[in-house]
Short mmCIF file of C-alpha atoms in Angstrom, two decimals:
data_model
loop_
_atom_site.label_atom_id
_atom_site.label_comp_id
_atom_site.label_asym_id
_atom_site.label_seq_id
_atom_site.Cartn_x
_atom_site.Cartn_y
_atom_site.Cartn_z
CA MET O 153 -3.99 5.54 -8.09
CA ILE O 154 -7.46 5.19 -9.78
CA GLU O 155 -6.07 2.27 -11.70
CA ALA O 156 -4.56 0.71 -8.52
CA LEU O 157 -7.94 0.95 -6.74
CA GLN O 158 -9.67 -0.40 -9.64
CA ASP O 159 -7.20 -3.33 -9.86
CA PHE O 160 -7.61 -3.96 -6.09
CA THR O 161 -11.38 -4.09 -6.53
CA SER O 162 -11.31 -6.44 -9.50
CA SER O 163 -8.89 -8.73 -7.59
CA LEU O 164 -11.51 -9.32 -4.80
CA PRO O 165 -13.94 -12.36 -5.01
CA PRO O 166 -17.12 -11.10 -6.90
CA VAL O 167 -19.12 -11.38 -3.55
CA LEU O 168 -16.78 -8.77 -1.98
CA GLN O 169 -16.04 -6.33 -4.77
CA TRP O 170 -18.59 -3.98 -3.34
CA LEU O 171 -16.50 -3.71 -0.28
CA GLY O 172 -13.39 -2.73 -2.46
CA VAL O 173 -15.64 0.02 -3.97
CA THR O 174 -16.69 1.40 -0.44
CA VAL O 175 -12.98 1.26 0.69
CA ALA O 176 -11.91 3.08 -2.56
CA ALA O 177 -14.72 5.78 -2.29
CA ALA O 178 -13.66 6.58 1.25
CA VAL O 179 -10.31 7.82 -0.11
CA PRO O 180 -10.33 11.78 -0.47
CA PHE O 181 -10.12 12.68 -4.10
CA VAL O 182 -11.56 9.44 -5.13
CA GLU O 183 -14.93 10.05 -3.57
CA SER O 184 -18.18 8.73 -4.62
CA TYR O 185 -17.92 9.70 -8.20
CA PHE O 186 -14.75 7.89 -9.16
CA GLY O 187 -15.65 5.11 -6.74
CA SER O 188 -18.71 4.29 -8.60
CA MET O 189 -16.86 4.26 -11.97
CA ILE O 190 -14.29 1.86 -10.43
CA GLY O 191 -17.12 -0.31 -9.44
CA VAL O 192 -18.91 -0.19 -12.77
CA LEU O 193 -15.78 -0.65 -14.62
CA ALA O 194 -14.87 -3.69 -12.46
CA GLY O 195 -18.16 -5.26 -13.67
CA ILE O 196 -20.25 -4.80 -10.57
CA ASN O 197 -24.03 -3.93 -11.08
CA PRO O 198 -24.22 -0.17 -11.40
CA VAL O 199 -26.75 0.22 -8.64
CA ILE O 200 -24.45 -1.81 -6.25
CA ALA O 201 -21.33 0.09 -7.32
CA ILE O 202 -22.96 3.59 -6.80
CA ALA O 203 -24.47 2.61 -3.50
CA ALA O 204 -21.18 1.05 -2.24
CA ALA O 205 -19.33 4.16 -3.44
CA VAL O 206 -21.71 6.64 -1.80
CA ALA O 207 -21.65 4.56 1.49
CA GLY O 208 -17.80 4.66 1.52
CA ASN O 209 -17.81 8.33 0.76
CA VAL O 210 -20.47 9.29 3.38
CA ILE O 211 -18.91 7.26 6.03
CA SER O 212 -15.56 9.04 5.34
CA MET O 213 -17.14 12.37 5.22
CA LEU O 214 -18.84 11.74 8.56
CA ILE O 215 -15.72 11.02 10.30
CA PHE O 216 -14.19 14.21 9.07
CA VAL O 217 -17.37 16.28 9.97
CA LEU O 218 -17.61 14.89 13.40
CA SER O 219 -13.95 15.20 14.06
CA ALA O 220 -13.93 18.87 12.85
CA HIS O 221 -16.95 19.71 14.98
CA ARG O 222 -15.31 18.22 18.04
CA VAL O 223 -12.01 20.14 17.50
CA ARG O 224 -13.97 23.36 16.73
CA SER O 225 -15.84 23.02 19.76
CA ARG O 226 -12.73 22.75 22.00
CA VAL O 227 -10.80 25.50 20.20
CA VAL O 228 -13.70 28.00 20.46
CA SER O 229 -14.05 27.65 24.12
CA GLY O 230 -11.28 29.84 25.22
CA LYS O 231 -8.75 30.36 22.51
CA THR O 232 -7.93 33.49 20.26
CA VAL O 233 -8.43 33.11 16.55
CA THR O 234 -5.22 33.17 14.40
CA GLU O 235 -4.88 34.62 10.85
CA PRO O 236 -6.00 31.97 8.24
CA SER O 237 -3.99 30.79 5.46
CA PRO O 238 -4.71 32.28 2.02
CA ARG O 239 -6.06 29.01 0.81
CA ARG O 240 -8.47 28.81 3.88
CA GLN O 241 -9.39 32.40 3.33
CA LYS O 242 -10.33 31.66 -0.39
CA LEU O 243 -12.42 28.63 0.86
CA ARG O 244 -14.23 30.87 3.43
CA ALA O 245 -15.05 33.52 0.66
CA GLN O 246 -16.63 30.80 -1.34
CA PHE O 247 -18.36 29.44 1.70
CA ASP O 248 -19.77 33.00 2.50
CA LYS O 249 -20.71 33.50 -1.03
CA TYR O 250 -22.45 30.06 -1.74
CA GLY O 251 -23.42 28.75 1.66
CA VAL O 252 -23.56 25.23 2.81
CA ALA O 253 -25.64 23.96 -0.08
CA GLY O 254 -23.50 25.63 -2.85
CA VAL O 255 -20.18 24.59 -1.37
CA SER O 256 -21.61 20.90 -0.83
CA LEU O 257 -22.86 20.68 -4.38
CA LEU O 258 -20.08 22.55 -6.15
CA GLY O 259 -17.15 21.99 -3.97
CA GLN O 260 -16.26 18.52 -5.04
CA THR O 261 -15.17 20.05 -8.29
CA ILE O 262 -12.18 21.73 -6.34
CA LEU O 263 -11.67 19.84 -3.05
CA PRO O 264 -12.69 16.46 -1.60
CA SER O 265 -16.09 16.38 0.28
CA GLN O 266 -14.14 15.36 3.38
CA LEU O 267 -12.04 18.53 3.32
CA THR O 268 -14.90 20.94 2.25
CA SER O 269 -17.27 19.48 4.87
CA ALA O 270 -14.62 19.72 7.67
CA ALA O 271 -13.85 23.49 6.62
CA MET O 272 -17.46 24.45 6.61
CA VAL O 273 -17.99 23.01 10.14
CA SER O 274 -14.79 24.77 11.27
CA PHE O 275 -16.18 27.99 9.86
CA GLY O 276 -19.17 27.47 12.25
CA ALA O 277 -21.58 26.10 9.86
CA SER O 278 -24.19 23.69 11.31
CA LYS O 279 -23.00 20.15 11.56
CA ASN O 280 -26.30 18.76 10.64
CA ALA O 281 -26.89 21.02 7.67
CA VAL O 282 -23.33 20.11 6.40
CA ILE O 283 -24.02 16.46 6.72
CA MET O 284 -27.31 16.71 5.02
CA TRP O 285 -26.07 18.74 1.98
CA GLN O 286 -22.78 16.68 1.69
CA ILE O 287 -24.89 13.39 1.53
CA ILE O 288 -27.15 14.94 -1.17
CA SER O 289 -24.08 16.05 -3.08
CA ILE O 290 -22.21 12.65 -2.57
CA ILE O 291 -25.35 10.87 -3.84
CA LEU O 292 -25.72 13.19 -7.00
CA TRP O 293 -22.03 13.04 -7.94
CA GLY O 294 -21.83 9.34 -7.28
CA ALA O 295 -25.12 8.57 -9.51
CA ALA O 296 -23.95 10.86 -12.29
CA PHE O 297 -20.61 9.36 -12.67
CA GLY O 298 -21.88 5.77 -12.30
CA VAL O 299 -24.36 6.35 -15.02
CA LEU O 300 -21.70 7.85 -17.34
CA ALA O 301 -19.50 4.85 -16.67
CA THR O 302 -22.39 2.54 -17.32
CA LEU O 303 -22.93 4.29 -20.73
CA GLY O 304 -19.43 3.84 -21.64
CA PHE O 305 -17.91 7.28 -21.02
CA SER O 306 -14.36 7.07 -20.01
CA LEU O 307 -13.53 9.74 -17.55
CA ILE O 308 -10.39 8.07 -15.93
CA GLY O 309 -7.05 8.49 -17.49
#
């Protein structure tokens, strides 16, 4: 999938390649880190590649957070809580242990930012705190992987 997104980005006219990176980074599991690498490997200026990847990931994450917040608000207003799945229980335990900042910064090693951010909001975390820490995390991960790609480290395939 990463190679297909890289081919897609490279096939665009040079003026629009940043848009390909933005679209790629909006995909869960691609995120800002692989998005920035795709952009750098496609020959885009690293600063532009990282910025485009961060923008795509942030936009996607915001859609998930705002949707989860809306759903949680409706569900909490009059419905009984059901037993969560084992996977959700594990995620909740990590959330309780590390908080919004820890899950945001480290959660991308396990699940996409879109899923972890929606889960945290569904657990009752502040929507604004989740958005702030997710943006910080997305910027850090995107910049780190963009720099690694610029320096010639191959982390894809």
